[in-house]
């Protein structure tokens, strides 16, 4: 389903994430602070997914849900957390390890 063999660059991981998550509109790589770099995708299906292509190349490690399309996602620089923004103007902060929603900001108007 994905690329074969070890990833030699973030670009290969991002390409693989786009290939396995057809709804992806944004792909972002985890800051290089761990041995197993993760990639997050978010998309029109309302999900933010975290992928670990070394351990499970054919399925996301976690799938995190919004109510509408997720238009943007980014990693926290020094923590295993993600922030995402959806079309319903909700901004959510997630624990990327277990998928727990840590905080929700609703009604954000400055997109």
Short mmCIF file of N, CA, C and O in Angstrom, two decimals:
data_model
loop_
_atom_site.label_atom_id
_atom_site.label_comp_id
_atom_site.label_asym_id
_atom_site.label_seq_id
_atom_site.Cartn_x
_atom_site.Cartn_y
_atom_site.Cartn_z
N UNK A 1 0.82 -1.19 0.00
CA UNK A 1 0.00 0.00 0.00
C UNK A 1 0.86 1.25 0.00
O UNK A 1 0.55 2.23 -0.61
N UNK A 2 1.97 1.24 0.72
CA UNK A 2 2.84 2.40 0.79
C UNK A 2 4.17 2.13 0.12
O UNK A 2 4.35 1.14 -0.57
N UNK A 3 5.13 2.99 0.34
CA UNK A 3 6.46 2.80 -0.20
C UNK A 3 7.14 1.66 0.53
O UNK A 3 6.94 1.46 1.71
N UNK A 4 7.99 0.91 -0.15
CA UNK A 4 8.70 -0.20 0.47
C UNK A 4 10.03 0.28 1.01
O UNK A 4 10.66 1.17 0.46
N UNK A 5 10.48 -0.34 2.10
CA UNK A 5 11.80 -0.03 2.66
C UNK A 5 11.78 1.18 3.57
O UNK A 5 10.77 1.85 3.73
N UNK A 6 12.93 1.46 4.19
CA UNK A 6 13.00 2.58 5.14
C UNK A 6 12.92 3.93 4.45
O UNK A 6 13.36 4.10 3.32
N UNK A 7 12.32 4.89 5.14
CA UNK A 7 12.24 6.24 4.62
C UNK A 7 13.58 6.92 4.83
O UNK A 7 14.15 6.85 5.91
N UNK A 8 14.10 7.56 3.80
CA UNK A 8 15.38 8.24 3.93
C UNK A 8 15.21 9.73 4.11
O UNK A 8 16.17 10.43 4.37
N UNK A 9 14.00 10.22 3.99
CA UNK A 9 13.77 11.65 4.17
C UNK A 9 12.33 11.89 4.57
O UNK A 9 11.46 11.04 4.37
N UNK A 10 12.08 13.07 5.13
CA UNK A 10 10.72 13.45 5.48
C UNK A 10 9.85 13.50 4.24
O UNK A 10 8.67 13.14 4.28
N UNK A 11 10.40 13.89 3.11
CA UNK A 11 9.63 13.98 1.87
C UNK A 11 9.03 12.63 1.51
O UNK A 11 7.88 12.54 1.09
N UNK A 12 9.78 11.55 1.69
CA UNK A 12 9.25 10.22 1.38
C UNK A 12 8.11 9.86 2.33
O UNK A 12 7.11 9.30 1.90
N UNK A 13 8.24 10.20 3.62
CA UNK A 13 7.16 9.93 4.57
C UNK A 13 5.92 10.74 4.23
O UNK A 13 4.80 10.24 4.30
N UNK A 14 6.09 11.99 3.85
CA UNK A 14 4.96 12.84 3.47
C UNK A 14 4.28 12.30 2.22
O UNK A 14 3.05 12.27 2.12
N UNK A 15 5.06 11.86 1.26
CA UNK A 15 4.51 11.29 0.03
C UNK A 15 3.70 10.04 0.36
O UNK A 15 2.61 9.83 -0.15
N UNK A 16 4.23 9.20 1.24
CA UNK A 16 3.53 7.98 1.62
C UNK A 16 2.23 8.31 2.36
O UNK A 16 1.20 7.70 2.13
N UNK A 17 2.27 9.31 3.25
CA UNK A 17 1.06 9.71 3.97
C UNK A 17 -0.01 10.17 3.00
O UNK A 17 -1.18 9.82 3.14
N UNK A 18 0.36 10.93 2.00
CA UNK A 18 -0.60 11.40 1.01
C UNK A 18 -1.17 10.24 0.21
O UNK A 18 -2.34 10.25 -0.17
N UNK A 19 -0.34 9.22 -0.03
CA UNK A 19 -0.79 8.07 -0.80
C UNK A 19 -1.80 7.23 -0.03
O UNK A 19 -2.76 6.72 -0.61
N UNK A 20 -1.62 7.06 1.27
CA UNK A 20 -2.52 6.21 2.03
C UNK A 20 -3.71 6.97 2.60
O UNK A 20 -4.70 6.36 2.98
N UNK A 21 -3.65 8.29 2.66
CA UNK A 21 -4.78 9.10 3.16
C UNK A 21 -5.26 9.99 2.03
O UNK A 21 -4.83 11.12 1.88
N UNK A 22 -6.18 9.46 1.23
CA UNK A 22 -6.62 10.17 0.02
C UNK A 22 -7.38 11.45 0.32
O UNK A 22 -7.54 12.29 -0.56
N UNK A 23 -7.86 11.64 1.54
CA UNK A 23 -8.59 12.86 1.88
C UNK A 23 -7.66 13.98 2.35
O UNK A 23 -8.11 15.08 2.64
N UNK A 24 -6.36 13.70 2.46
CA UNK A 24 -5.42 14.66 3.05
C UNK A 24 -5.34 15.96 2.27
O UNK A 24 -5.19 15.96 1.05
N UNK A 25 -5.43 17.08 3.00
CA UNK A 25 -5.20 18.38 2.40
C UNK A 25 -3.99 19.07 3.04
O UNK A 25 -3.56 20.11 2.60
N UNK A 26 -3.48 18.46 4.12
CA UNK A 26 -2.30 18.98 4.79
C UNK A 26 -1.50 17.81 5.36
O UNK A 26 -2.08 16.88 5.92
N UNK A 27 -0.19 17.84 5.18
CA UNK A 27 0.71 16.81 5.72
C UNK A 27 1.82 17.54 6.46
O UNK A 27 2.41 18.47 5.94
N UNK A 28 2.10 17.11 7.70
CA UNK A 28 3.15 17.75 8.48
C UNK A 28 3.95 16.72 9.26
O UNK A 28 3.38 15.74 9.75
N UNK A 29 5.25 16.91 9.33
CA UNK A 29 6.12 15.96 10.01
C UNK A 29 6.42 16.38 11.44
O UNK A 29 6.55 17.55 11.75
N UNK A 30 6.53 15.37 12.31
CA UNK A 30 6.87 15.61 13.71
C UNK A 30 8.28 16.17 13.80
O UNK A 30 9.17 15.75 13.07
N UNK A 31 8.51 17.12 14.70
CA UNK A 31 9.88 17.63 14.88
C UNK A 31 10.83 16.48 15.20
O UNK A 31 10.47 15.54 15.89
N UNK A 32 12.03 16.56 14.70
CA UNK A 32 13.00 15.47 14.84
C UNK A 32 13.61 15.42 16.24
O UNK A 32 14.76 15.72 16.43
N UNK A 33 12.79 14.99 17.19
CA UNK A 33 13.28 14.86 18.55
C UNK A 33 13.25 13.42 19.03
O UNK A 33 13.68 13.10 20.10
N UNK A 34 12.70 12.54 18.19
CA UNK A 34 12.63 11.13 18.54
C UNK A 34 13.20 10.28 17.41
O UNK A 34 13.36 10.75 16.29
N UNK A 35 13.47 9.03 17.70
CA UNK A 35 13.97 8.12 16.68
C UNK A 35 12.91 7.81 15.63
O UNK A 35 13.21 7.68 14.46
N UNK A 36 11.67 7.66 16.06
CA UNK A 36 10.60 7.29 15.14
C UNK A 36 9.78 8.52 14.79
O UNK A 36 8.85 8.89 15.49
N UNK A 37 10.14 9.14 13.71
CA UNK A 37 9.43 10.34 13.28
C UNK A 37 8.04 9.98 12.80
O UNK A 37 7.84 9.03 12.06
N UNK A 38 7.04 10.74 13.24
CA UNK A 38 5.66 10.53 12.84
C UNK A 38 5.25 11.60 11.84
O UNK A 38 5.86 12.66 11.77
N UNK A 39 4.22 11.32 11.08
CA UNK A 39 3.66 12.26 10.13
C UNK A 39 2.18 12.39 10.43
O UNK A 39 1.51 11.40 10.74
N UNK A 40 1.66 13.60 10.38
CA UNK A 40 0.23 13.83 10.59
C UNK A 40 -0.39 14.31 9.27
O UNK A 40 0.21 15.08 8.54
N UNK A 41 -1.60 13.81 9.01
CA UNK A 41 -2.38 14.28 7.87
C UNK A 41 -3.73 14.75 8.38
O UNK A 41 -4.24 14.26 9.39
N UNK A 42 -4.30 15.72 7.70
CA UNK A 42 -5.66 16.14 8.01
C UNK A 42 -6.38 16.37 6.70
O UNK A 42 -5.76 16.65 5.69
N UNK A 43 -7.70 16.21 6.74
CA UNK A 43 -8.39 16.30 5.47
C UNK A 43 -9.87 16.58 5.53
O UNK A 43 -10.46 16.83 6.58
N UNK A 44 -10.45 16.51 4.34
CA UNK A 44 -11.84 16.86 4.13
C UNK A 44 -12.80 15.90 4.82
O UNK A 44 -13.97 16.23 5.02
N UNK A 45 -12.32 14.73 5.21
CA UNK A 45 -13.19 13.76 5.88
C UNK A 45 -13.38 14.06 7.36
O UNK A 45 -14.10 13.36 8.06
N UNK A 46 -12.74 15.14 7.88
CA UNK A 46 -12.90 15.53 9.27
C UNK A 46 -11.95 14.85 10.24
O UNK A 46 -12.12 14.96 11.45
N UNK A 47 -10.96 14.14 9.71
CA UNK A 47 -10.02 13.43 10.58
C UNK A 47 -8.61 13.98 10.49
O UNK A 47 -8.15 14.41 9.43
N UNK A 48 -7.95 13.95 11.64
CA UNK A 48 -6.52 14.21 11.77
C UNK A 48 -5.93 12.84 12.09
O UNK A 48 -6.38 12.18 13.03
N UNK A 49 -4.96 12.40 11.29
CA UNK A 49 -4.38 11.07 11.50
C UNK A 49 -2.88 11.19 11.75
O UNK A 49 -2.21 11.98 11.10
N UNK A 50 -2.38 10.37 12.67
CA UNK A 50 -0.95 10.32 12.96
C UNK A 50 -0.45 8.97 12.46
O UNK A 50 -1.00 7.92 12.81
N UNK A 51 0.59 9.03 11.63
CA UNK A 51 1.15 7.83 10.99
C UNK A 51 2.56 7.56 11.50
O UNK A 51 3.34 8.48 11.68
N UNK A 52 2.88 6.29 11.69
CA UNK A 52 4.23 5.85 12.00
C UNK A 52 4.56 4.79 10.97
O UNK A 52 4.18 3.63 11.11
N UNK A 53 5.26 5.18 9.91
CA UNK A 53 5.49 4.28 8.79
C UNK A 53 6.53 3.20 9.07
O UNK A 53 6.61 2.23 8.34
N UNK A 54 7.30 3.35 10.13
CA UNK A 54 8.25 2.30 10.51
C UNK A 54 7.52 1.14 11.19
O UNK A 54 7.85 -0.01 10.98
N UNK A 55 6.52 1.45 12.02
CA UNK A 55 5.84 0.42 12.80
C UNK A 55 4.56 -0.09 12.14
O UNK A 55 4.23 -1.26 12.27
N UNK A 56 3.80 0.77 11.50
CA UNK A 56 2.51 0.37 10.91
C UNK A 56 2.25 1.19 9.65
O UNK A 56 1.50 2.16 9.68
N UNK A 57 2.87 0.82 8.54
CA UNK A 57 2.77 1.64 7.32
C UNK A 57 1.39 1.67 6.67
O UNK A 57 1.11 2.56 5.89
N UNK A 58 0.52 0.73 7.01
CA UNK A 58 -0.76 0.64 6.32
C UNK A 58 -1.95 1.17 7.11
O UNK A 58 -3.07 1.15 6.65
N UNK A 59 -1.71 1.64 8.35
CA UNK A 59 -2.82 2.19 9.14
C UNK A 59 -2.30 3.29 10.07
O UNK A 59 -1.16 3.25 10.51
N UNK A 60 -3.17 4.27 10.35
CA UNK A 60 -2.72 5.35 11.24
C UNK A 60 -2.56 4.86 12.67
O UNK A 60 -3.26 3.96 13.13
N UNK A 61 -1.60 5.47 13.37
CA UNK A 61 -1.40 5.16 14.79
C UNK A 61 -2.59 5.67 15.60
O UNK A 61 -3.06 5.00 16.51
N UNK A 62 -3.08 6.86 15.29
CA UNK A 62 -4.27 7.43 15.92
C UNK A 62 -5.07 8.19 14.87
O UNK A 62 -4.51 8.77 13.95
N UNK A 63 -6.39 8.19 15.02
CA UNK A 63 -7.29 8.99 14.20
C UNK A 63 -8.09 9.88 15.13
O UNK A 63 -8.72 9.40 16.07
N UNK A 64 -8.05 11.18 14.86
CA UNK A 64 -8.67 12.18 15.73
C UNK A 64 -9.75 12.90 14.93
O UNK A 64 -9.51 13.31 13.81
N UNK A 65 -10.93 13.07 15.52
CA UNK A 65 -12.08 13.57 14.75
C UNK A 65 -12.48 15.00 15.09
O UNK A 65 -12.50 15.39 16.24
N UNK A 66 -12.80 15.73 14.03
CA UNK A 66 -13.49 17.02 14.11
C UNK A 66 -14.89 16.80 13.55
O UNK A 66 -15.19 15.73 13.01
N UNK A 67 -15.73 17.80 13.62
CA UNK A 67 -17.08 17.68 13.06
C UNK A 67 -17.14 18.00 11.57
O UNK A 67 -18.10 17.63 10.90
N UNK A 68 -16.14 18.73 11.06
CA UNK A 68 -16.10 19.11 9.65
C UNK A 68 -14.66 18.94 9.15
O UNK A 68 -13.79 18.51 9.89
N UNK A 69 -14.43 19.31 7.91
CA UNK A 69 -13.10 19.17 7.30
C UNK A 69 -12.02 19.83 8.16
O UNK A 69 -12.21 20.92 8.68
N UNK A 70 -10.90 19.13 8.31
CA UNK A 70 -9.76 19.67 9.04
C UNK A 70 -8.85 20.34 8.01
O UNK A 70 -8.36 19.69 7.10
N UNK A 71 -8.66 21.64 8.15
CA UNK A 71 -7.97 22.40 7.11
C UNK A 71 -6.49 22.65 7.40
O UNK A 71 -5.74 23.02 6.52
N UNK A 72 -6.07 22.44 8.65
CA UNK A 72 -4.68 22.72 8.99
C UNK A 72 -4.30 21.92 10.24
O UNK A 72 -5.12 21.72 11.13
N UNK A 73 -3.04 21.49 10.29
CA UNK A 73 -2.53 20.84 11.50
C UNK A 73 -1.05 21.16 11.63
O UNK A 73 -0.37 21.41 10.64
N UNK A 74 -0.57 21.17 12.87
CA UNK A 74 0.84 21.46 13.13
C UNK A 74 1.25 20.79 14.43
O UNK A 74 0.44 20.62 15.34
N UNK A 75 2.53 20.43 14.52
CA UNK A 75 3.09 19.83 15.73
C UNK A 75 3.55 20.91 16.69
O UNK A 75 4.00 21.97 16.28
N UNK A 76 3.44 20.64 17.98
CA UNK A 76 4.08 21.48 18.99
C UNK A 76 5.59 21.23 18.86
O UNK A 76 6.01 20.11 18.60
N UNK A 77 6.41 22.25 19.03
CA UNK A 77 7.84 22.07 18.81
C UNK A 77 8.55 21.11 19.76
O UNK A 77 9.45 20.42 19.36
N UNK A 78 8.13 21.06 21.03
CA UNK A 78 8.87 20.25 21.99
C UNK A 78 8.01 19.28 22.78
O UNK A 78 8.39 18.85 23.86
N UNK A 79 6.86 18.92 22.26
CA UNK A 79 5.98 18.00 22.95
C UNK A 79 5.26 17.13 21.91
O UNK A 79 5.06 17.58 20.78
N UNK A 80 4.86 15.92 22.28
CA UNK A 80 4.14 15.07 21.32
C UNK A 80 2.67 15.48 21.23
O UNK A 80 1.77 14.73 21.56
N UNK A 81 2.45 16.72 20.81
CA UNK A 81 1.10 17.27 20.69
C UNK A 81 0.90 17.86 19.31
O UNK A 81 1.85 18.29 18.66
N UNK A 82 -0.36 17.89 18.90
CA UNK A 82 -0.75 18.49 17.63
C UNK A 82 -1.84 19.51 17.88
O UNK A 82 -2.63 19.38 18.81
N UNK A 83 -1.89 20.52 17.01
CA UNK A 83 -3.00 21.46 17.01
C UNK A 83 -3.65 21.36 15.63
O UNK A 83 -2.96 21.18 14.63
N UNK A 84 -4.98 21.42 15.60
CA UNK A 84 -5.69 21.33 14.32
C UNK A 84 -6.82 22.35 14.29
O UNK A 84 -7.35 22.75 15.32
N UNK A 85 -7.17 22.75 13.07
CA UNK A 85 -8.22 23.73 12.85
C UNK A 85 -9.17 23.16 11.81
O UNK A 85 -8.74 22.65 10.78
N UNK A 86 -10.47 23.26 12.08
CA UNK A 86 -11.44 22.70 11.15
C UNK A 86 -12.32 23.79 10.55
O UNK A 86 -12.33 24.94 11.01
N UNK A 87 -13.07 23.40 9.53
CA UNK A 87 -13.93 24.35 8.82
C UNK A 87 -15.04 24.90 9.71
O UNK A 87 -15.59 25.96 9.42
N UNK A 88 -15.37 24.22 10.81
CA UNK A 88 -16.38 24.75 11.73
C UNK A 88 -15.79 25.74 12.73
O UNK A 88 -16.43 26.11 13.70
N UNK A 89 -14.54 26.17 12.48
CA UNK A 89 -13.82 27.17 13.27
C UNK A 89 -13.40 26.69 14.66
O UNK A 89 -13.11 27.50 15.53
N UNK A 90 -13.35 25.38 14.85
CA UNK A 90 -12.85 24.81 16.10
C UNK A 90 -11.35 24.56 15.97
O UNK A 90 -10.88 24.05 14.96
N UNK A 91 -10.62 24.93 17.01
CA UNK A 91 -9.19 24.63 17.11
C UNK A 91 -9.05 23.64 18.26
O UNK A 91 -9.58 23.86 19.35
N UNK A 92 -8.35 22.52 18.00
CA UNK A 92 -8.20 21.50 19.03
C UNK A 92 -6.72 21.19 19.24
O UNK A 92 -5.93 21.20 18.30
N UNK A 93 -6.38 20.92 20.50
CA UNK A 93 -5.03 20.48 20.85
C UNK A 93 -5.14 19.01 21.26
O UNK A 93 -6.00 18.64 22.08
N UNK A 94 -4.27 18.17 20.70
CA UNK A 94 -4.32 16.72 20.87
C UNK A 94 -3.02 16.19 21.45
O UNK A 94 -1.95 16.71 21.15
N UNK A 95 -3.12 15.10 22.20
CA UNK A 95 -1.94 14.31 22.58
C UNK A 95 -1.73 13.33 21.43
O UNK A 95 -2.58 12.48 21.17
N UNK A 96 -0.61 13.44 20.74
CA UNK A 96 -0.37 12.62 19.55
C UNK A 96 -0.08 11.16 19.89
O UNK A 96 -0.14 10.31 19.03
N UNK A 97 0.24 10.87 21.14
CA UNK A 97 0.54 9.49 21.52
C UNK A 97 -0.72 8.65 21.68
O UNK A 97 -0.79 7.53 21.21
N UNK A 98 -1.74 9.20 22.37
CA UNK A 98 -2.93 8.40 22.66
C UNK A 98 -4.21 8.95 22.05
O UNK A 98 -5.27 8.36 22.15
N UNK A 99 -4.14 10.12 21.39
CA UNK A 99 -5.30 10.70 20.74
C UNK A 99 -6.24 11.49 21.63
O UNK A 99 -7.30 11.90 21.20
N UNK A 100 -5.85 11.71 22.87
CA UNK A 100 -6.72 12.46 23.78
C UNK A 100 -6.82 13.92 23.34
O UNK A 100 -5.82 14.54 23.01
N UNK A 101 -8.05 14.43 23.33
CA UNK A 101 -8.26 15.85 23.05
C UNK A 101 -8.00 16.61 24.34
O UNK A 101 -8.70 16.43 25.34
N UNK A 102 -6.99 17.47 24.33
CA UNK A 102 -6.58 18.18 25.53
C UNK A 102 -7.30 19.51 25.73
O UNK A 102 -7.49 19.96 26.84
N UNK A 103 -7.68 20.15 24.62
CA UNK A 103 -8.32 21.47 24.72
C UNK A 103 -9.06 21.77 23.42
O UNK A 103 -8.61 21.39 22.34
N UNK A 104 -10.18 22.47 23.53
CA UNK A 104 -10.97 22.88 22.35
C UNK A 104 -11.22 24.37 22.46
O UNK A 104 -11.64 24.87 23.51
N UNK A 105 -10.99 25.08 21.37
CA UNK A 105 -11.30 26.50 21.25
C UNK A 105 -12.35 26.62 20.15
O UNK A 105 -12.07 26.29 19.00
N UNK A 106 -13.55 27.06 20.49
CA UNK A 106 -14.64 27.16 19.51
C UNK A 106 -14.83 28.59 19.04
O UNK A 106 -14.57 29.54 19.78
N UNK A 107 -15.33 28.73 17.82
CA UNK A 107 -15.71 30.03 17.30
C UNK A 107 -14.55 30.93 16.90
O UNK A 107 -14.70 32.13 16.83
N UNK A 108 -13.42 30.34 16.60
CA UNK A 108 -12.27 31.13 16.17
C UNK A 108 -12.64 31.83 14.86
O UNK A 108 -13.11 31.23 13.92
N UNK A 109 -12.46 33.16 14.79
CA UNK A 109 -12.89 33.92 13.63
C UNK A 109 -11.76 34.44 12.77
O UNK A 109 -12.00 34.92 11.67
N UNK A 110 -10.54 34.37 13.22
CA UNK A 110 -9.41 34.88 12.45
C UNK A 110 -8.64 33.73 11.83
O UNK A 110 -7.61 33.33 12.30
N UNK A 111 -9.20 33.15 10.76
CA UNK A 111 -8.62 31.97 10.14
C UNK A 111 -7.44 32.34 9.27
O UNK A 111 -7.47 33.18 8.48
#
